XYZ file of C-alpha atoms in Angstrom:
383
model
C 83.917 85.121 106.112
C 83.237 83.674 103.106
C 83.073 87.240 101.736
C 86.370 87.780 103.288
C 88.450 84.838 101.655
C 86.667 85.838 98.498
C 87.815 89.389 98.630
C 91.570 87.919 99.475
C 91.312 85.665 96.780
C 90.554 88.410 94.629
C 93.522 90.394 95.728
C 95.561 88.211 95.196
C 94.750 87.727 91.357
C 95.233 91.609 90.983
C 99.123 91.009 91.672
C 99.377 89.475 88.740
C 98.135 92.448 86.605
C 99.670 95.051 85.100
C 98.480 98.668 86.518
C 96.200 99.162 83.436
C 94.216 95.804 84.567
C 94.248 96.849 87.903
C 92.354 100.096 86.941
C 90.022 98.078 84.293
C 89.554 95.822 87.125
C 88.464 98.081 89.902
C 85.628 99.948 87.957
C 84.259 96.598 86.484
C 84.290 94.606 89.761
C 80.677 92.944 90.669
C 81.558 93.958 93.937
C 81.602 97.292 93.227
C 77.775 96.812 92.846
C 76.938 96.322 96.213
C 74.321 99.304 97.784
C 76.795 101.899 99.325
C 74.818 101.781 102.532
C 74.952 97.482 103.037
C 78.696 97.751 101.679
C 79.568 100.493 104.552
C 77.836 98.582 107.328
C 79.758 95.537 106.005
C 82.988 97.071 106.244
C 82.025 98.781 109.476
C 81.441 95.378 111.107
C 84.850 93.677 109.835
C 86.559 97.040 110.803
C 85.149 96.705 114.221
C 85.420 93.018 114.381
C 89.056 92.653 113.320
C 90.586 95.183 115.617
C 94.083 93.113 116.315
C 96.649 91.358 113.912
C 96.857 89.099 111.949
C 92.968 89.223 111.596
C 92.988 93.031 110.954
C 94.665 91.774 107.545
C 91.002 91.376 106.642
C 90.570 95.150 106.690
C 93.569 95.753 104.664
C 92.146 93.168 101.955
C 88.835 95.037 102.196
C 91.066 98.172 100.601
C 92.057 95.908 97.453
C 88.918 95.018 96.328
C 87.845 97.836 94.393
C 87.723 101.836 94.341
C 84.442 102.119 96.180
C 85.950 99.325 98.905
C 88.806 101.342 98.853
C 87.163 104.715 99.687
C 84.465 103.553 102.115
C 87.648 101.655 103.885
C 89.818 104.906 104.074
C 86.736 106.577 105.534
C 86.077 103.991 108.036
C 89.569 103.350 109.387
C 90.916 105.987 111.594
C 94.522 107.111 112.345
C 97.158 105.914 115.102
C 96.334 109.041 116.620
C 92.380 108.516 117.282
C 92.163 104.596 117.218
C 95.636 103.469 118.669
C 95.954 100.848 115.875
C 98.398 100.621 113.075
C 96.576 98.880 109.939
C 98.369 100.380 106.451
C 101.765 101.111 105.952
C 101.059 104.692 106.165
C 100.335 104.228 109.690
C 104.232 104.306 110.383
C 104.447 107.794 109.127
C 101.442 109.021 111.285
C 101.550 110.595 114.921
C 100.638 107.818 117.529
C 97.624 107.951 120.026
C 97.007 110.849 122.559
C 95.897 109.132 125.192
C 98.514 106.200 125.950
C 101.951 105.026 124.552
C 101.781 102.582 121.689
C 103.867 99.676 122.600
C 106.472 98.306 119.653
C 109.601 96.264 120.160
C 112.554 96.142 118.391
C 114.688 93.072 117.373
C 118.595 93.342 116.707
C 120.424 91.096 114.726
C 124.561 91.551 115.450
C 125.873 89.622 112.933
C 124.125 91.635 109.786
C 124.032 95.037 111.566
C 120.103 95.350 111.261
C 116.962 96.155 113.166
C 113.592 94.988 113.063
C 110.486 97.226 114.445
C 107.433 94.939 115.569
C 104.183 96.359 116.991
C 103.455 94.204 120.181
C 100.284 91.746 120.054
C 100.126 91.055 123.810
C 101.763 92.408 127.001
C 104.374 89.634 126.817
C 107.520 89.920 124.720
C 107.591 85.884 123.725
C 106.096 86.757 120.474
C 106.893 87.701 117.147
C 104.477 90.544 116.790
C 103.294 93.213 113.634
C 106.274 93.824 111.607
C 106.508 97.546 110.954
C 109.787 98.223 109.752
C 113.301 97.663 109.444
C 116.694 99.282 109.055
C 120.489 98.530 108.199
C 123.464 100.139 109.502
C 125.810 101.188 106.650
C 128.921 102.696 107.655
C 130.712 105.294 105.317
C 134.108 107.139 105.824
C 132.771 110.128 107.506
C 129.437 109.145 109.108
C 126.718 106.685 109.385
C 123.400 105.651 107.639
C 120.453 103.839 109.118
C 118.506 103.111 105.871
C 114.986 102.565 106.790
C 112.414 100.273 104.888
C 109.076 98.967 104.899
C 110.470 95.502 103.244
C 112.248 93.382 106.235
C 114.248 91.638 103.146
C 115.141 94.958 100.967
C 117.074 97.779 102.779
C 118.523 99.527 100.144
C 118.006 103.425 99.379
C 117.240 102.419 95.522
C 113.830 100.137 96.515
C 110.559 101.335 96.468
C 109.983 100.162 100.136
C 112.588 103.160 101.257
C 110.855 105.504 103.661
C 113.940 107.353 105.160
C 116.954 107.207 106.987
C 119.140 108.189 109.967
C 122.596 109.746 109.514
C 125.046 110.363 112.179
C 128.317 112.654 112.260
C 131.820 111.188 112.781
C 131.430 110.892 116.435
C 128.172 109.533 116.434
C 126.911 112.570 118.699
C 124.934 114.048 116.473
C 121.860 112.620 114.065
C 119.829 113.716 111.656
C 116.381 111.934 110.427
C 115.332 112.238 106.750
C 111.805 111.390 105.348
C 111.632 110.128 101.944
C 108.675 112.309 101.021
C 107.680 115.621 102.617
C 106.343 115.590 106.180
C 104.340 119.137 105.428
C 103.356 121.012 102.263
C 106.059 123.610 102.756
C 109.101 121.196 103.657
C 112.470 121.396 101.737
C 114.233 119.059 100.277
C 117.678 118.258 101.011
C 120.155 118.295 97.943
C 122.824 115.480 98.230
C 124.181 112.885 95.969
C 122.072 110.201 97.776
C 118.835 111.377 96.203
C 117.107 108.207 95.639
C 117.799 107.387 92.080
C 116.495 103.725 89.839
C 118.439 103.312 86.962
C 119.918 106.717 86.966
C 116.236 107.765 86.900
C 114.420 109.800 89.681
C 111.688 107.381 90.703
C 108.485 109.951 89.575
C 108.998 113.093 88.158
C 105.859 114.109 89.508
C 106.782 114.036 93.311
C 110.253 115.457 94.459
C 112.306 112.686 95.993
C 114.903 112.838 98.103
C 116.150 113.688 101.967
C 113.687 115.724 103.899
C 115.099 116.373 107.441
C 112.293 115.808 109.883
C 114.539 115.747 113.111
C 118.052 116.512 114.688
C 119.180 114.673 117.896
C 122.172 115.347 119.492
C 123.952 113.785 122.563
C 125.809 115.813 125.146
C 129.769 115.340 125.244
C 130.893 114.149 128.940
C 134.607 115.196 128.774
C 134.737 114.781 132.695
C 133.717 111.260 132.467
C 130.909 111.724 135.019
C 128.758 108.875 136.009
C 125.320 109.305 134.584
C 123.236 108.208 131.918
C 123.458 110.032 128.170
C 121.731 113.389 127.787
C 119.671 113.639 124.658
C 118.573 116.454 122.701
C 116.121 116.278 119.985
C 114.346 119.028 117.812
C 111.504 118.101 115.496
C 111.752 120.154 112.542
C 108.447 119.247 111.219
C 106.167 119.092 114.138
C 105.372 122.585 116.300
C 106.019 123.223 119.855
C 102.313 123.654 120.139
C 101.609 120.098 119.057
C 101.590 119.030 122.867
C 99.303 121.401 123.952
C 95.464 120.565 124.665
C 93.849 120.980 120.660
C 97.800 121.167 119.234
C 97.927 119.696 115.909
C 100.745 117.819 114.235
C 101.158 117.126 110.339
C 99.665 113.947 109.490
C 100.731 112.258 106.133
C 97.741 110.630 104.525
C 99.005 108.550 101.569
C 102.649 107.906 100.126
C 103.584 109.508 97.379
C 103.560 107.855 93.824
C 107.216 106.737 94.420
C 105.962 104.316 96.638
C 102.937 102.748 94.705
C 104.706 99.869 93.474
C 105.471 98.745 96.946
C 101.392 97.447 97.438
C 100.934 95.990 93.812
C 98.105 93.611 95.698
C 96.225 96.744 97.090
C 94.952 99.155 94.785
C 94.202 101.433 97.750
C 97.600 102.547 97.138
C 97.570 103.221 93.478
C 95.261 106.070 93.162
C 96.467 108.173 90.196
C 95.187 111.272 91.837
C 97.756 111.188 94.537
C 99.654 114.880 94.470
C 101.849 115.971 97.051
C 99.794 118.326 98.498
C 96.967 115.370 99.259
C 99.407 113.230 100.934
C 99.542 115.503 104.132
C 97.549 117.357 106.687
C 98.025 119.771 109.360
C 100.151 122.710 109.886
C 103.193 123.883 108.572
C 105.489 124.641 111.357
C 105.679 128.171 111.651
C 108.650 130.090 112.847
C 107.194 131.834 115.609
C 105.319 128.990 117.232
C 108.810 127.218 117.464
C 109.673 123.683 116.689
C 108.881 120.866 119.448
C 112.146 119.903 121.273
C 112.436 116.812 123.507
C 114.905 115.945 126.035
C 115.309 112.791 128.033
C 113.780 112.357 131.427
C 116.283 112.757 134.194
C 116.596 109.662 136.404
C 117.280 109.446 139.874
C 120.623 107.586 141.771
C 119.257 104.732 143.665
C 121.227 104.552 146.680
C 120.847 100.574 147.610
C 120.931 99.666 143.740
C 123.900 102.063 143.123
C 122.686 102.851 140.046
C 120.434 105.723 137.963
C 116.673 104.622 137.875
C 113.824 105.397 135.623
C 110.260 104.115 136.115
C 109.366 102.010 132.945
C 106.184 100.708 134.309
C 107.886 97.207 134.029
C 108.177 97.741 130.110
C 112.164 97.838 130.712
C 114.006 95.055 132.837
C 118.030 95.369 132.051
C 119.741 98.665 132.934
C 121.798 99.814 129.890
C 123.124 103.318 129.224
C 120.960 102.963 125.885
C 117.722 103.178 128.196
C 115.897 106.864 127.766
C 112.887 108.290 128.216
C 111.653 111.460 126.171
C 109.484 114.261 127.521
C 108.878 118.022 126.291
C 111.577 120.094 126.738
C 111.060 123.302 128.916
C 112.315 125.379 125.788
C 108.676 124.500 124.510
C 107.372 127.127 126.994
C 106.240 127.120 130.537
C 106.044 123.986 132.494
C 102.706 122.373 132.327
C 101.001 118.864 132.539
C 102.049 118.154 128.811
C 105.250 118.318 129.987
C 105.331 115.220 132.280
C 104.041 112.894 129.840
C 106.580 110.524 128.434
C 106.192 110.995 124.523
C 109.060 108.275 123.652
C 110.604 105.246 125.722
C 113.174 102.557 124.900
C 115.058 100.221 126.951
C 116.544 96.632 126.944
C 114.830 93.694 127.893
C 116.999 91.167 126.574
C 120.691 90.501 124.622
C 119.396 91.772 121.258
C 115.383 92.707 122.245
C 114.318 96.553 123.026
C 110.913 98.073 124.014
C 109.458 101.143 122.159
C 106.822 103.046 123.130
C 105.256 106.130 121.308
C 102.625 108.442 121.484
C 101.487 111.798 119.611
C 103.041 113.902 118.267
C 105.664 111.950 117.022
C 105.124 108.920 114.384
C 106.441 105.175 114.343
C 108.950 106.068 112.149
C 110.435 108.922 114.094
C 110.564 106.881 116.951
C 112.337 103.875 115.602
C 114.890 106.717 114.033
C 115.396 108.316 117.660
C 115.768 104.586 118.914
C 118.399 103.924 116.568
C 120.592 106.772 117.433
C 120.761 104.993 120.775
C 122.558 101.835 119.183
C 125.137 103.955 117.970
C 128.401 103.850 119.439
C 129.232 106.893 121.440
C 132.910 106.625 123.239
C 132.556 111.025 123.698
C 129.295 110.708 125.642
C 129.816 107.698 128.144
């Protein structure tokens, strides 16, 4: 534990230095002189022992010691797909685990119209959890935006903590999820006046900054006023339909672009000057012939005794609400198979302003959070 406390202390001192000093300290760090085999063994033991939050912050501290520690930590720490763990901030942009749902919950603040996503640390909901993302609702004359941020106290689009947004149409029946950086190497930026500017200058001229559409969500209009839950349809622009099949692959962002390096001043892990757009993601580009992944809400069954529509949330949802939903792969993705029965995202109410959110591969926490935010928006024409 002494070595961990020393690492944390060193990481704290790095915060006070300029970027040039950080680079020099990383190269000259006394910790960098440790034999590589011994260093890897130490980091492996730390990663294995500190497997839950808050102790897992020790793993993050290891990445901020020096370049050699950073590189080995990157090699050791697996993505959520393989480890079912969220460790670094970039993890929220990476697909969830294949074999199980990653449990999270959302807290809503009605007075400030803000929403906070937490990673569940226990099987109960009577705890704070590990903060992951925050969103703020911004009403505009013709649409509504939900600005999504890594900082619970700074949810502005001009912030370096900005990671994307959800935008609705005037009726609140159609939504688009935008990523702040390319979800894959062939992603096209959506030109608009809202391209992120800081002091009238683009944050980084090396990486295209703006809105990259990653998903489109639509809610079916209920013109006849029939009873039943909302009907939801999601087209994942950046994920191929083959991603849900055995051996299928979804694009995976591996690093934040240069635009976001100031979010993590204490961890040189996120300050590599060699970051390039082509190195920030892995996985296939969505080919037109493969098609995009389409998700739909799972059809509930009518319970005669309870006189309501029911879905099996396996104890994760306790209050009936029109906002509750479960998303599965649509038949539009091809012939129905076992992969079409797997719940990819489920969202439901457990308290006045408390909701559960569980997701799995091939979507990320960021994409899942944005889809759940669309359910909060008022949809008079759909109910």
